PDB file of C-alpha atoms and ligand atoms in Angstrom:
ATOM      1  CA  UNK A   1     -11.624 -41.525 140.326  1.00 52.00           C
ATOM      2  CA  UNK A   2      -8.585 -41.740 142.566  1.00 58.00           C
ATOM      3  CA  UNK A   3      -8.310 -45.513 142.168  1.00 61.00           C
ATOM      4  CA  UNK A   4      -8.455 -45.372 138.378  1.00 62.00           C
ATOM      5  CA  UNK A   5      -5.924 -42.534 138.301  1.00 60.00           C
ATOM      6  CA  UNK A   6      -3.443 -44.544 140.382  1.00 63.00           C
ATOM      7  CA  UNK A   7      -4.070 -47.644 138.303  1.00 68.00           C
ATOM      8  CA  UNK A   8      -3.226 -45.717 135.152  1.00 65.00           C
ATOM      9  CA  UNK A   9      -0.348 -43.800 136.671  1.00 61.00           C
ATOM     10  CA  UNK A  10       1.192 -45.944 139.451  1.00 66.00           C
ATOM     11  CA  UNK A  11       4.143 -43.586 139.836  1.00 70.00           C
ATOM     12  CA  UNK A  12       1.978 -40.809 141.336  1.00 70.00           C
ATOM     13  CA  UNK A  13       1.836 -40.028 145.039  1.00 73.00           C
ATOM     14  CA  UNK A  14      -0.955 -37.961 146.619  1.00 73.00           C
ATOM     15  CA  UNK A  15       0.415 -34.752 148.179  1.00 76.00           C
ATOM     16  CA  UNK A  16      -2.559 -33.720 150.293  1.00 77.00           C
ATOM     17  CA  UNK A  17      -5.287 -35.384 152.299  1.00 74.00           C
ATOM     18  CA  UNK A  18      -8.050 -34.336 149.905  1.00 72.00           C
ATOM     19  CA  UNK A  19      -6.030 -36.089 147.169  1.00 72.00           C
ATOM     20  CA  UNK A  20      -6.383 -33.238 144.689  1.00 71.00           C
ATOM     21  CA  UNK A  21      -2.625 -32.735 144.299  1.00 73.00           C
ATOM     22  CA  UNK A  22      -0.240 -35.433 143.088  1.00 68.00           C
ATOM     23  CA  UNK A  23       3.433 -35.591 142.384  1.00 72.00           C
ATOM     24  CA  UNK A  24       5.381 -38.160 140.406  1.00 70.00           C
ATOM     25  CA  UNK A  25       5.662 -39.524 136.862  1.00 65.00           C
ATOM     26  CA  UNK A  26       3.133 -40.339 134.212  1.00 60.00           C
ATOM     27  CA  UNK A  27       3.810 -42.451 131.162  1.00 57.00           C
ATOM     28  CA  UNK A  28       3.036 -40.680 127.894  1.00 52.00           C
ATOM     29  CA  UNK A  29       4.187 -43.449 125.587  1.00 49.00           C
ATOM     30  CA  UNK A  30       0.906 -45.292 125.838  1.00 44.00           C
ATOM     31  CA  UNK A  31      -1.077 -42.142 125.016  1.00 44.00           C
ATOM     32  CA  UNK A  32       1.048 -41.486 121.946  1.00 46.00           C
ATOM     33  CA  UNK A  33       0.477 -45.031 120.682  1.00 45.00           C
ATOM     34  CA  UNK A  34      -3.286 -44.721 121.132  1.00 48.00           C
ATOM     35  CA  UNK A  35      -3.283 -41.451 119.162  1.00 47.00           C
ATOM     36  CA  UNK A  36      -1.370 -43.121 116.348  1.00 48.00           C
ATOM     37  CA  UNK A  37      -3.942 -45.857 116.042  1.00 49.00           C
ATOM     38  CA  UNK A  38      -6.718 -43.288 115.735  1.00 49.00           C
ATOM     39  CA  UNK A  39      -4.889 -41.615 112.850  1.00 54.00           C
ATOM     40  CA  UNK A  40      -4.915 -44.799 110.769  1.00 53.00           C
ATOM     41  CA  UNK A  41      -8.489 -46.027 110.733  1.00 59.00           C
ATOM     42  CA  UNK A  42      -9.282 -49.427 109.221  1.00 67.00           C
ATOM     43  CA  UNK A  43      -9.911 -49.144 105.469  1.00 72.00           C
ATOM     44  CA  UNK A  44     -13.553 -48.660 104.465  1.00 76.00           C
ATOM     45  CA  UNK A  45     -15.472 -51.527 102.808  1.00 78.00           C
ATOM     46  CA  UNK A  46     -15.042 -52.008  99.011  1.00 79.00           C
ATOM     47  CA  UNK A  47     -18.491 -50.582  98.199  1.00 79.00           C
ATOM     48  CA  UNK A  48     -17.249 -47.248  99.628  1.00 81.00           C
ATOM     49  CA  UNK A  49     -14.898 -46.958  96.643  1.00 83.00           C
ATOM     50  CA  UNK A  50     -17.217 -48.312  93.973  1.00 84.00           C
ATOM     51  CA  UNK A  51     -20.103 -46.014  94.941  1.00 84.00           C
ATOM     52  CA  UNK A  52     -17.782 -43.001  95.124  1.00 87.00           C
ATOM     53  CA  UNK A  53     -16.323 -43.648  91.693  1.00 88.00           C
ATOM     54  CA  UNK A  54     -19.845 -44.046  90.330  1.00 90.00           C
ATOM     55  CA  UNK A  55     -20.950 -40.744  91.926  1.00 91.00           C
ATOM     56  CA  UNK A  56     -17.979 -38.856  90.508  1.00 91.00           C
ATOM     57  CA  UNK A  57     -18.798 -40.363  87.104  1.00 92.00           C
ATOM     58  CA  UNK A  58     -22.366 -39.047  87.278  1.00 93.00           C
ATOM     59  CA  UNK A  59     -21.141 -35.648  88.455  1.00 93.00           C
ATOM     60  CA  UNK A  60     -18.562 -35.513  85.668  1.00 93.00           C
ATOM     61  CA  UNK A  61     -14.861 -36.175  86.066  1.00 91.00           C
ATOM     62  CA  UNK A  62     -14.180 -32.633  84.794  1.00 92.00           C
ATOM     63  CA  UNK A  63     -15.499 -31.302  88.127  1.00 93.00           C
ATOM     64  CA  UNK A  64     -12.836 -33.221  90.029  1.00 91.00           C
ATOM     65  CA  UNK A  65      -9.749 -31.158  90.809  1.00 88.00           C
ATOM     66  CA  UNK A  66      -8.029 -33.319  93.390  1.00 89.00           C
ATOM     67  CA  UNK A  67      -8.380 -36.659  95.094  1.00 87.00           C
ATOM     68  CA  UNK A  68      -5.945 -38.292  97.500  1.00 86.00           C
ATOM     69  CA  UNK A  69      -4.783 -41.897  97.208  1.00 80.00           C
ATOM     70  CA  UNK A  70      -7.237 -43.310  99.772  1.00 79.00           C
ATOM     71  CA  UNK A  71     -10.207 -41.317  98.400  1.00 81.00           C
ATOM     72  CA  UNK A  72     -10.727 -39.539 101.723  1.00 88.00           C
ATOM     73  CA  UNK A  73     -10.225 -35.983 100.458  1.00 92.00           C
ATOM     74  CA  UNK A  74     -11.955 -34.812  97.299  1.00 92.00           C
ATOM     75  CA  UNK A  75     -11.876 -31.327  95.794  1.00 93.00           C
ATOM     76  CA  UNK A  76     -14.575 -30.311  93.314  1.00 95.00           C
ATOM     77  CA  UNK A  77     -14.727 -27.113  91.304  1.00 94.00           C
ATOM     78  CA  UNK A  78     -17.612 -24.988  90.086  1.00 95.00           C
ATOM     79  CA  UNK A  79     -18.095 -21.706  88.285  1.00 94.00           C
ATOM     80  CA  UNK A  80     -20.756 -19.238  89.368  1.00 95.00           C
ATOM     81  CA  UNK A  81     -22.988 -17.188  87.046  1.00 94.00           C
ATOM     82  CA  UNK A  82     -20.387 -14.393  86.946  1.00 94.00           C
ATOM     83  CA  UNK A  83     -17.608 -16.772  85.904  1.00 93.00           C
ATOM     84  CA  UNK A  84     -15.817 -16.910  89.277  1.00 94.00           C
ATOM     85  CA  UNK A  85     -14.207 -20.232  90.152  1.00 92.00           C
ATOM     86  CA  UNK A  86     -14.937 -21.900  93.477  1.00 95.00           C
ATOM     87  CA  UNK A  87     -13.663 -24.996  95.263  1.00 93.00           C
ATOM     88  CA  UNK A  88     -15.495 -27.464  97.452  1.00 96.00           C
ATOM     89  CA  UNK A  89     -13.305 -29.694  99.617  1.00 95.00           C
ATOM     90  CA  UNK A  90     -14.875 -32.849 101.026  1.00 94.00           C
ATOM     91  CA  UNK A  91     -13.407 -35.032 103.746  1.00 93.00           C
ATOM     92  CA  UNK A  92     -15.119 -38.400 103.565  1.00 90.00           C
ATOM     93  CA  UNK A  93     -15.463 -40.649 106.582  1.00 86.00           C
ATOM     94  CA  UNK A  94     -15.196 -44.439 106.441  1.00 80.00           C
ATOM     95  CA  UNK A  95     -18.939 -44.713 107.123  1.00 82.00           C
ATOM     96  CA  UNK A  96     -19.793 -42.623 104.036  1.00 83.00           C
ATOM     97  CA  UNK A  97     -22.533 -42.318 102.857  1.00 81.00           C
ATOM     98  CA  UNK A  98     -24.172 -43.143 106.222  1.00 85.00           C
ATOM     99  CA  UNK A  99     -22.206 -40.259 107.703  1.00 86.00           C
ATOM    100  CA  UNK A 100     -22.081 -36.814 106.081  1.00 89.00           C
ATOM    101  CA  UNK A 101     -18.669 -35.731 104.768  1.00 92.00           C
ATOM    102  CA  UNK A 102     -17.080 -32.591 106.195  1.00 93.00           C
ATOM    103  CA  UNK A 103     -17.339 -29.730 103.708  1.00 94.00           C
ATOM    104  CA  UNK A 104     -14.873 -26.866 103.399  1.00 95.00           C
ATOM    105  CA  UNK A 105     -15.625 -23.796 101.278  1.00 96.00           C
ATOM    106  CA  UNK A 106     -14.411 -20.199 100.989  1.00 96.00           C
ATOM    107  CA  UNK A 107     -17.761 -18.549 101.817  1.00 97.00           C
ATOM    108  CA  UNK A 108     -18.556 -15.485 103.936  1.00 97.00           C
ATOM    109  CA  UNK A 109     -21.401 -17.459 105.547  1.00 96.00           C
ATOM    110  CA  UNK A 110     -21.465 -20.964 107.033  1.00 95.00           C
ATOM    111  CA  UNK A 111     -22.135 -23.730 104.499  1.00 94.00           C
ATOM    112  CA  UNK A 112     -24.289 -26.335 106.212  1.00 88.00           C
ATOM    113  CA  UNK A 113     -25.196 -29.360 104.155  1.00 90.00           C
ATOM    114  CA  UNK A 114     -28.418 -31.260 104.661  1.00 91.00           C
ATOM    115  CA  UNK A 115     -27.544 -34.929 104.495  1.00 90.00           C
ATOM    116  CA  UNK A 116     -29.384 -38.248 104.652  1.00 89.00           C
ATOM    117  CA  UNK A 117     -27.867 -41.725 104.186  1.00 84.00           C
ATOM    118  CA  UNK A 118     -29.404 -41.636 100.682  1.00 86.00           C
ATOM    119  CA  UNK A 119     -27.484 -38.441  99.835  1.00 89.00           C
ATOM    120  CA  UNK A 120     -24.498 -38.477  97.536  1.00 90.00           C
ATOM    121  CA  UNK A 121     -21.813 -36.241  96.100  1.00 91.00           C
ATOM    122  CA  UNK A 122     -24.369 -35.094  93.558  1.00 92.00           C
ATOM    123  CA  UNK A 123     -26.690 -33.710  96.250  1.00 93.00           C
ATOM    124  CA  UNK A 124     -23.820 -31.934  98.024  1.00 94.00           C
ATOM    125  CA  UNK A 125     -22.674 -30.456  94.735  1.00 96.00           C
ATOM    126  CA  UNK A 126     -26.228 -29.247  94.052  1.00 95.00           C
ATOM    127  CA  UNK A 127     -26.319 -27.521  97.436  1.00 96.00           C
ATOM    128  CA  UNK A 128     -22.911 -26.009  96.697  1.00 97.00           C
ATOM    129  CA  UNK A 129     -24.222 -24.550  93.398  1.00 97.00           C
ATOM    130  CA  UNK A 130     -27.312 -23.152  95.142  1.00 97.00           C
ATOM    131  CA  UNK A 131     -25.104 -21.474  97.751  1.00 97.00           C
ATOM    132  CA  UNK A 132     -22.935 -19.969  94.991  1.00 97.00           C
ATOM    133  CA  UNK A 133     -26.079 -18.563  93.389  1.00 97.00           C
ATOM    134  CA  UNK A 134     -27.239 -17.017  96.673  1.00 96.00           C
ATOM    135  CA  UNK A 135     -23.829 -15.374  97.205  1.00 97.00           C
ATOM    136  CA  UNK A 136     -23.488 -14.058  93.647  1.00 97.00           C
ATOM    137  CA  UNK A 137     -24.713 -10.541  94.529  1.00 97.00           C
ATOM    138  CA  UNK A 138     -22.236 -10.321  97.423  1.00 98.00           C
ATOM    139  CA  UNK A 139     -19.264 -11.305  95.265  1.00 97.00           C
ATOM    140  CA  UNK A 140     -20.380  -8.980  92.457  1.00 97.00           C
ATOM    141  CA  UNK A 141     -20.317  -6.093  94.956  1.00 97.00           C
ATOM    142  CA  UNK A 142     -16.894  -7.066  96.348  1.00 97.00           C
ATOM    143  CA  UNK A 143     -15.382  -7.665  92.893  1.00 96.00           C
ATOM    144  CA  UNK A 144     -16.449  -4.207  91.737  1.00 96.00           C
ATOM    145  CA  UNK A 145     -14.785  -2.637  94.776  1.00 96.00           C
ATOM    146  CA  UNK A 146     -11.619  -4.696  94.281  1.00 94.00           C
ATOM    147  CA  UNK A 147     -11.453  -3.786  90.579  1.00 92.00           C
ATOM    148  CA  UNK A 148     -12.320  -0.101  90.680  1.00 93.00           C
ATOM    149  CA  UNK A 149     -10.873   1.167  93.954  1.00 93.00           C
ATOM    150  CA  UNK A 150      -7.601   0.929  95.811  1.00 90.00           C
ATOM    151  CA  UNK A 151      -8.201  -1.657  98.491  1.00 91.00           C
ATOM    152  CA  UNK A 152      -5.597  -1.209 101.243  1.00 87.00           C
ATOM    153  CA  UNK A 153      -6.712  -4.170 103.329  1.00 86.00           C
ATOM    154  CA  UNK A 154      -6.848  -7.083 102.981  1.00 89.00           C
ATOM    155  CA  UNK A 155      -4.011  -7.239 100.482  1.00 83.00           C
ATOM    156  CA  UNK A 156      -5.358 -10.381  98.812  1.00 87.00           C
ATOM    157  CA  UNK A 157      -9.014 -10.701  99.771  1.00 92.00           C
ATOM    158  CA  UNK A 158     -10.411 -14.229  99.914  1.00 94.00           C
ATOM    159  CA  UNK A 159     -13.968 -15.030  98.825  1.00 96.00           C
ATOM    160  CA  UNK A 160     -14.970 -15.162 102.479  1.00 96.00           C
ATOM    161  CA  UNK A 161     -13.611 -11.706 103.349  1.00 96.00           C
ATOM    162  CA  UNK A 162     -16.442  -9.264 104.098  1.00 97.00           C
ATOM    163  CA  UNK A 163     -14.303  -6.271 105.143  1.00 96.00           C
ATOM    164  CA  UNK A 164     -12.372  -3.828 102.980  1.00 96.00           C
ATOM    165  CA  UNK A 165     -10.318  -0.751 103.779  1.00 93.00           C
ATOM    166  CA  UNK A 166     -10.540   1.507 100.742  1.00 93.00           C
ATOM    167  CA  UNK A 167      -8.286   4.494  99.983  1.00 90.00           C
ATOM    168  CA  UNK A 168     -10.101   7.827  99.692  1.00 89.00           C
ATOM    169  CA  UNK A 169      -7.109  10.037  98.898  1.00 81.00           C
ATOM    170  CA  UNK A 170      -5.395  12.569 101.214  1.00 77.00           C
ATOM    171  CA  UNK A 171      -4.185   9.706 103.396  1.00 80.00           C
ATOM    172  CA  UNK A 172      -7.755   8.918 104.394  1.00 87.00           C
ATOM    173  CA  UNK A 173      -9.541   5.633 104.025  1.00 91.00           C
ATOM    174  CA  UNK A 174     -12.889   4.046 104.754  1.00 94.00           C
ATOM    175  CA  UNK A 175     -13.280   0.658 106.407  1.00 95.00           C
ATOM    176  CA  UNK A 176     -16.467  -1.176 105.467  1.00 96.00           C
ATOM    177  CA  UNK A 177     -17.970  -4.434 106.695  1.00 97.00           C
ATOM    178  CA  UNK A 178     -20.375  -5.800 104.090  1.00 97.00           C
ATOM    179  CA  UNK A 179     -23.330  -7.986 105.035  1.00 97.00           C
ATOM    180  CA  UNK A 180     -23.091 -11.005 102.680  1.00 97.00           C
ATOM    181  CA  UNK A 181     -26.857 -11.487 102.836  1.00 96.00           C
ATOM    182  CA  UNK A 182     -27.626  -7.832 102.038  1.00 97.00           C
ATOM    183  CA  UNK A 183     -24.563  -6.667 100.126  1.00 97.00           C
ATOM    184  CA  UNK A 184     -26.081  -3.479  98.677  1.00 96.00           C
ATOM    185  CA  UNK A 185     -27.383  -2.185 101.996  1.00 96.00           C
ATOM    186  CA  UNK A 186     -25.430   0.505 103.848  1.00 95.00           C
ATOM    187  CA  UNK A 187     -22.457  -1.362 105.341  1.00 96.00           C
ATOM    188  CA  UNK A 188     -21.018  -0.832 108.783  1.00 95.00           C
ATOM    189  CA  UNK A 189     -18.283   1.708 108.129  1.00 94.00           C
ATOM    190  CA  UNK A 190     -15.726   3.966 109.737  1.00 92.00           C
ATOM    191  CA  UNK A 191     -13.317   6.565 108.392  1.00 94.00           C
ATOM    192  CA  UNK A 192      -9.605   6.656 109.099  1.00 90.00           C
ATOM    193  CA  UNK A 193      -7.418   9.683 108.557  1.00 86.00           C
ATOM    194  CA  UNK A 194      -6.864  13.278 109.584  1.00 85.00           C
ATOM    195  CA  UNK A 195      -9.844  15.038 111.158  1.00 86.00           C
ATOM    196  CA  UNK A 196     -10.057  17.771 108.529  1.00 87.00           C
ATOM    197  CA  UNK A 197     -10.447  15.120 105.790  1.00 87.00           C
ATOM    198  CA  UNK A 198     -12.579  12.622 107.646  1.00 91.00           C
ATOM    199  CA  UNK A 199     -15.056  14.932 109.407  1.00 93.00           C
ATOM    200  CA  UNK A 200     -16.588  16.392 106.214  1.00 94.00           C
ATOM    201  CA  UNK A 201     -17.039  12.855 104.864  1.00 94.00           C
ATOM    202  CA  UNK A 202     -18.896  11.809 107.985  1.00 94.00           C
ATOM    203  CA  UNK A 203     -21.163  14.838 107.620  1.00 95.00           C
ATOM    204  CA  UNK A 204     -21.870  14.011 103.967  1.00 95.00           C
ATOM    205  CA  UNK A 205     -22.630  10.415 104.857  1.00 94.00           C
ATOM    206  CA  UNK A 206     -25.298  11.377 107.374  1.00 94.00           C
ATOM    207  CA  UNK A 207     -26.674  14.205 105.220  1.00 96.00           C
ATOM    208  CA  UNK A 208     -26.970  12.075 102.055  1.00 96.00           C
ATOM    209  CA  UNK A 209     -28.012   8.813 103.626  1.00 95.00           C
ATOM    210  CA  UNK A 210     -31.499   9.115 102.058  1.00 96.00           C
ATOM    211  CA  UNK A 211     -29.828   8.802  98.634  1.00 95.00           C
ATOM    212  CA  UNK A 212     -28.786   5.238  99.420  1.00 96.00           C
ATOM    213  CA  UNK A 213     -30.533   2.921  96.974  1.00 96.00           C
ATOM    214  CA  UNK A 214     -30.140  -0.857  97.493  1.00 95.00           C
ATOM    215  CA  UNK A 215     -30.964  -1.316  93.800  1.00 96.00           C
ATOM    216  CA  UNK A 216     -27.577   0.238  92.956  1.00 96.00           C
ATOM    217  CA  UNK A 217     -24.219  -1.333  93.649  1.00 96.00           C
ATOM    218  CA  UNK A 218     -22.461  -0.656  96.929  1.00 97.00           C
ATOM    219  CA  UNK A 219     -19.653   1.286  95.221  1.00 97.00           C
ATOM    220  CA  UNK A 220     -22.136   3.485  93.332  1.00 97.00           C
ATOM    221  CA  UNK A 221     -23.981   4.204  96.574  1.00 97.00           C
ATOM    222  CA  UNK A 222     -20.769   5.107  98.388  1.00 97.00           C
ATOM    223  CA  UNK A 223     -19.854   7.496  95.558  1.00 96.00           C
ATOM    224  CA  UNK A 224     -23.309   9.134  95.622  1.00 95.00           C
ATOM    225  CA  UNK A 225     -23.477   9.490  99.383  1.00 96.00           C
ATOM    226  CA  UNK A 226     -19.886  10.640  99.962  1.00 95.00           C
ATOM    227  CA  UNK A 227     -19.863  12.776  96.777  1.00 94.00           C
ATOM    228  CA  UNK A 228     -16.428  11.463  95.828  1.00 92.00           C
ATOM    229  CA  UNK A 229     -14.681   9.474  93.150  1.00 91.00           C
ATOM    230  CA  UNK A 230     -12.634   6.699  94.631  1.00 91.00           C
ATOM    231  CA  UNK A 231      -9.019   6.967  93.482  1.00 87.00           C
ATOM    232  CA  UNK A 232      -7.878   3.890  91.571  1.00 81.00           C
ATOM    233  CA  UNK A 233      -4.518   2.451  92.503  1.00 77.00           C
ATOM    234  CA  UNK A 234      -3.035   3.405  89.130  1.00 65.00           C
ATOM    235  CA  UNK A 235      -4.311   7.008  89.238  1.00 56.00           C
ATOM    236  CA  UNK A 236      -2.438   7.828  92.382  1.00 56.00           C
ATOM    237  CA  UNK A 237       0.955   9.450  92.345  1.00 54.00           C
ATOM    238  CA  UNK A 238       3.181   8.229  95.099  1.00 50.00           C
ATOM    239  CA  UNK A 239       3.856  11.856  96.071  1.00 48.00           C
ATOM    240  CA  UNK A 240       0.231  12.885  96.630  1.00 50.00           C
ATOM    241  CA  UNK A 241      -0.677   9.724  98.447  1.00 55.00           C
ATOM    242  CA  UNK A 242       2.186   8.795 100.696  1.00 60.00           C
ATOM    243  CA  UNK A 243       1.030   5.803 102.693  1.00 76.00           C
ATOM    244  CA  UNK A 244       4.290   4.805 104.338  1.00 84.00           C
ATOM    245  CA  UNK A 245       4.814   5.442 108.023  1.00 89.00           C
ATOM    246  CA  UNK A 246       6.942   8.549 108.629  1.00 87.00           C
ATOM    247  CA  UNK A 247       8.825   6.823 111.433  1.00 89.00           C
ATOM    248  CA  UNK A 248       9.659   3.309 110.226  1.00 89.00           C
ATOM    249  CA  UNK A 249       9.277   4.141 106.481  1.00 84.00           C
ATOM    250  CA  UNK A 250       7.311   0.967 105.831  1.00 86.00           C
ATOM    251  CA  UNK A 251       3.664   0.372 105.014  1.00 84.00           C
ATOM    252  CA  UNK A 252       2.856  -2.936 106.669  1.00 84.00           C
ATOM    253  CA  UNK A 253       4.120  -3.433 110.214  1.00 86.00           C
ATOM    254  CA  UNK A 254       2.988  -6.631 111.920  1.00 86.00           C
ATOM    255  CA  UNK A 255      -0.211  -6.494 109.900  1.00 82.00           C
ATOM    256  CA  UNK A 256      -0.943  -2.860 110.842  1.00 86.00           C
ATOM    257  CA  UNK A 257      -1.000  -0.006 108.356  1.00 85.00           C
ATOM    258  CA  UNK A 258      -0.164   3.665 109.120  1.00 88.00           C
ATOM    259  CA  UNK A 259      -3.622   4.832 110.242  1.00 87.00           C
ATOM    260  CA  UNK A 260      -2.535   7.733 112.483  1.00 90.00           C
ATOM    261  CA  UNK A 261      -2.364  10.934 110.443  1.00 88.00           C
ATOM    262  CA  UNK A 262      -1.025  14.350 111.445  1.00 89.00           C
ATOM    263  CA  UNK A 263      -3.920  16.828 111.587  1.00 86.00           C
ATOM    264  CA  UNK A 264      -1.861  19.667 110.147  1.00 83.00           C
ATOM    265  CA  UNK A 265      -3.140  19.858 106.519  1.00 79.00           C
ATOM    266  CA  UNK A 266       0.301  20.983 105.260  1.00 80.00           C
ATOM    267  CA  UNK A 267       1.844  17.862 106.813  1.00 82.00           C
ATOM    268  CA  UNK A 268      -0.746  15.057 106.913  1.00 82.00           C
ATOM    269  CA  UNK A 269       2.011  12.518 107.458  1.00 87.00           C
ATOM    270  CA  UNK A 270       0.745   9.038 108.354  1.00 90.00           C
ATOM    271  CA  UNK A 271       2.269   6.909 111.120  1.00 91.00           C
ATOM    272  CA  UNK A 272       1.692   3.482 112.584  1.00 92.00           C
ATOM    273  CA  UNK A 273      -0.020   3.705 115.940  1.00 92.00           C
ATOM    274  CA  UNK A 274       2.777   1.754 117.617  1.00 92.00           C
ATOM    275  CA  UNK A 275       5.542   3.833 115.967  1.00 93.00           C
ATOM    276  CA  UNK A 276       3.902   7.113 116.990  1.00 93.00           C
ATOM    277  CA  UNK A 277       3.337   5.743 120.486  1.00 92.00           C
ATOM    278  CA  UNK A 278       7.010   4.815 120.909  1.00 91.00           C
ATOM    279  CA  UNK A 279       8.064   8.189 119.493  1.00 90.00           C
ATOM    280  CA  UNK A 280       5.786  10.276 121.727  1.00 92.00           C
ATOM    281  CA  UNK A 281       6.629   8.206 124.791  1.00 88.00           C
ATOM    282  CA  UNK A 282      10.296   9.067 124.305  1.00 86.00           C
ATOM    283  CA  UNK A 283       9.633  12.823 124.287  1.00 84.00           C
ATOM    284  CA  UNK A 284       9.873  14.731 127.573  1.00 82.00           C
ATOM    285  CA  UNK A 285       7.270  17.200 126.319  1.00 86.00           C
ATOM    286  CA  UNK A 286       4.550  14.555 125.785  1.00 89.00           C
ATOM    287  CA  UNK A 287       1.645  14.233 128.189  1.00 90.00           C
ATOM    288  CA  UNK A 288      -0.629  11.276 128.661  1.00 88.00           C
ATOM    289  CA  UNK A 289      -4.227  11.409 129.865  1.00 87.00           C
ATOM    290  CA  UNK A 290      -5.970   8.060 130.096  1.00 86.00           C
ATOM    291  CA  UNK A 291      -5.419   6.458 126.687  1.00 87.00           C
ATOM    292  CA  UNK A 292      -4.662   9.707 124.857  1.00 90.00           C
ATOM    293  CA  UNK A 293      -1.127  10.993 124.362  1.00 92.00           C
ATOM    294  CA  UNK A 294      -0.485  14.639 123.447  1.00 93.00           C
ATOM    295  CA  UNK A 295       2.807  15.523 121.795  1.00 93.00           C
ATOM    296  CA  UNK A 296       4.460  16.950 118.716  1.00 92.00           C
ATOM    297  CA  UNK A 297       4.403  15.560 115.191  1.00 91.00           C
ATOM    298  CA  UNK A 298       7.886  14.248 114.350  1.00 89.00           C
ATOM    299  CA  UNK A 299       7.578  15.924 110.939  1.00 87.00           C
ATOM    300  CA  UNK A 300       6.049  19.361 111.407  1.00 88.00           C
ATOM    301  CA  UNK A 301       6.330  19.734 115.218  1.00 88.00           C
ATOM    302  CA  UNK A 302       2.667  20.793 115.370  1.00 90.00           C
ATOM    303  CA  UNK A 303       0.580  19.288 118.207  1.00 92.00           C
ATOM    304  CA  UNK A 304      -0.494  15.716 117.547  1.00 92.00           C
ATOM    305  CA  UNK A 305      -2.713  13.465 119.639  1.00 91.00           C
ATOM    306  CA  UNK A 306      -2.651   9.701 119.682  1.00 91.00           C
ATOM    307  CA  UNK A 307      -5.575   7.695 120.888  1.00 85.00           C
ATOM    308  CA  UNK A 308      -4.420   4.241 121.922  1.00 81.00           C
ATOM    309  CA  UNK A 309      -7.239   2.038 120.746  1.00 72.00           C
ATOM    310  CA  UNK A 310      -7.540  -1.667 121.308  1.00 60.00           C
ATOM    311  CA  UNK A 311      -9.152  -1.969 117.890  1.00 48.00           C
ATOM    312  CA  UNK A 312      -7.816  -4.894 115.927  1.00 43.00           C
ATOM    313  CA  UNK A 313      -7.745  -4.672 112.173  1.00 38.00           C
TER     314      UNK A 313
HETATM  315 ZN1  LIG B 401       5.821   2.729 111.418  1.00 67.62          ZN
HETATM  316 ZN1  LIG B 402       2.784  16.831 111.100  1.00 67.62          ZN
END
């Protein structure tokens, strides 16, 4: 160990008797050159190209969206039964088809391909289509939510995104985490907003839970159980659904949204957690107990409490 280290780095001197600490210089040039060689592998044999071109021909050139000059990255497209478009990106290795290509998809579940040296692009594409079919119900559920409600987060959901924060009105929202394998089952959920808005919803949820019917869509179930109509983005007047933080006057702040709401029903002003924290910390009248800060709402001066949570959104 020590001998090989000193052979590789002759400018090092041991600094202790156990020879665990060294001081001196190491040459990085050699390492950089080695890395460079790895990045440019020798070109694959000619049959690599001919068999690939043949496979794409069988698959249909219309499925091909992108291919790079050395045929190492291939993007294929497919449409699922609901007309959604999906992409499959393949990174081929020089030993293809002996070695499986790396597959990249926008799925909420891992996409593991079963591969034998006899496999081809056609078999991968078949597995891709089967996976699209198995995820159809999940995407149907998410698309309905995205179309018919006001989704606050994420702003532009990807096909792999399983969480949504949906506006409920009165500055309240519900955060749901949908199980891609059981998309119409009751999702993991939590409410965000002022207590007087959120508490009754929680009570309804537990009282009506027996109404939940996995045969219905997730949105329909949420409506039935919470006894509400979800406000659509277009139905909401800016004035009756102010979402901006009352301190920094913005909505998004470092990826956070104003999820702290004044409990006074006449006020109900939302704030970012960090903005409210900075505000309350600057007041002499505020008190802190563990992770809870008690102070006054900057808008209505009524008591407001801030729970500092480590929750990431
Ligand atoms: Zn703010
Ligand atoms: Zn207030």
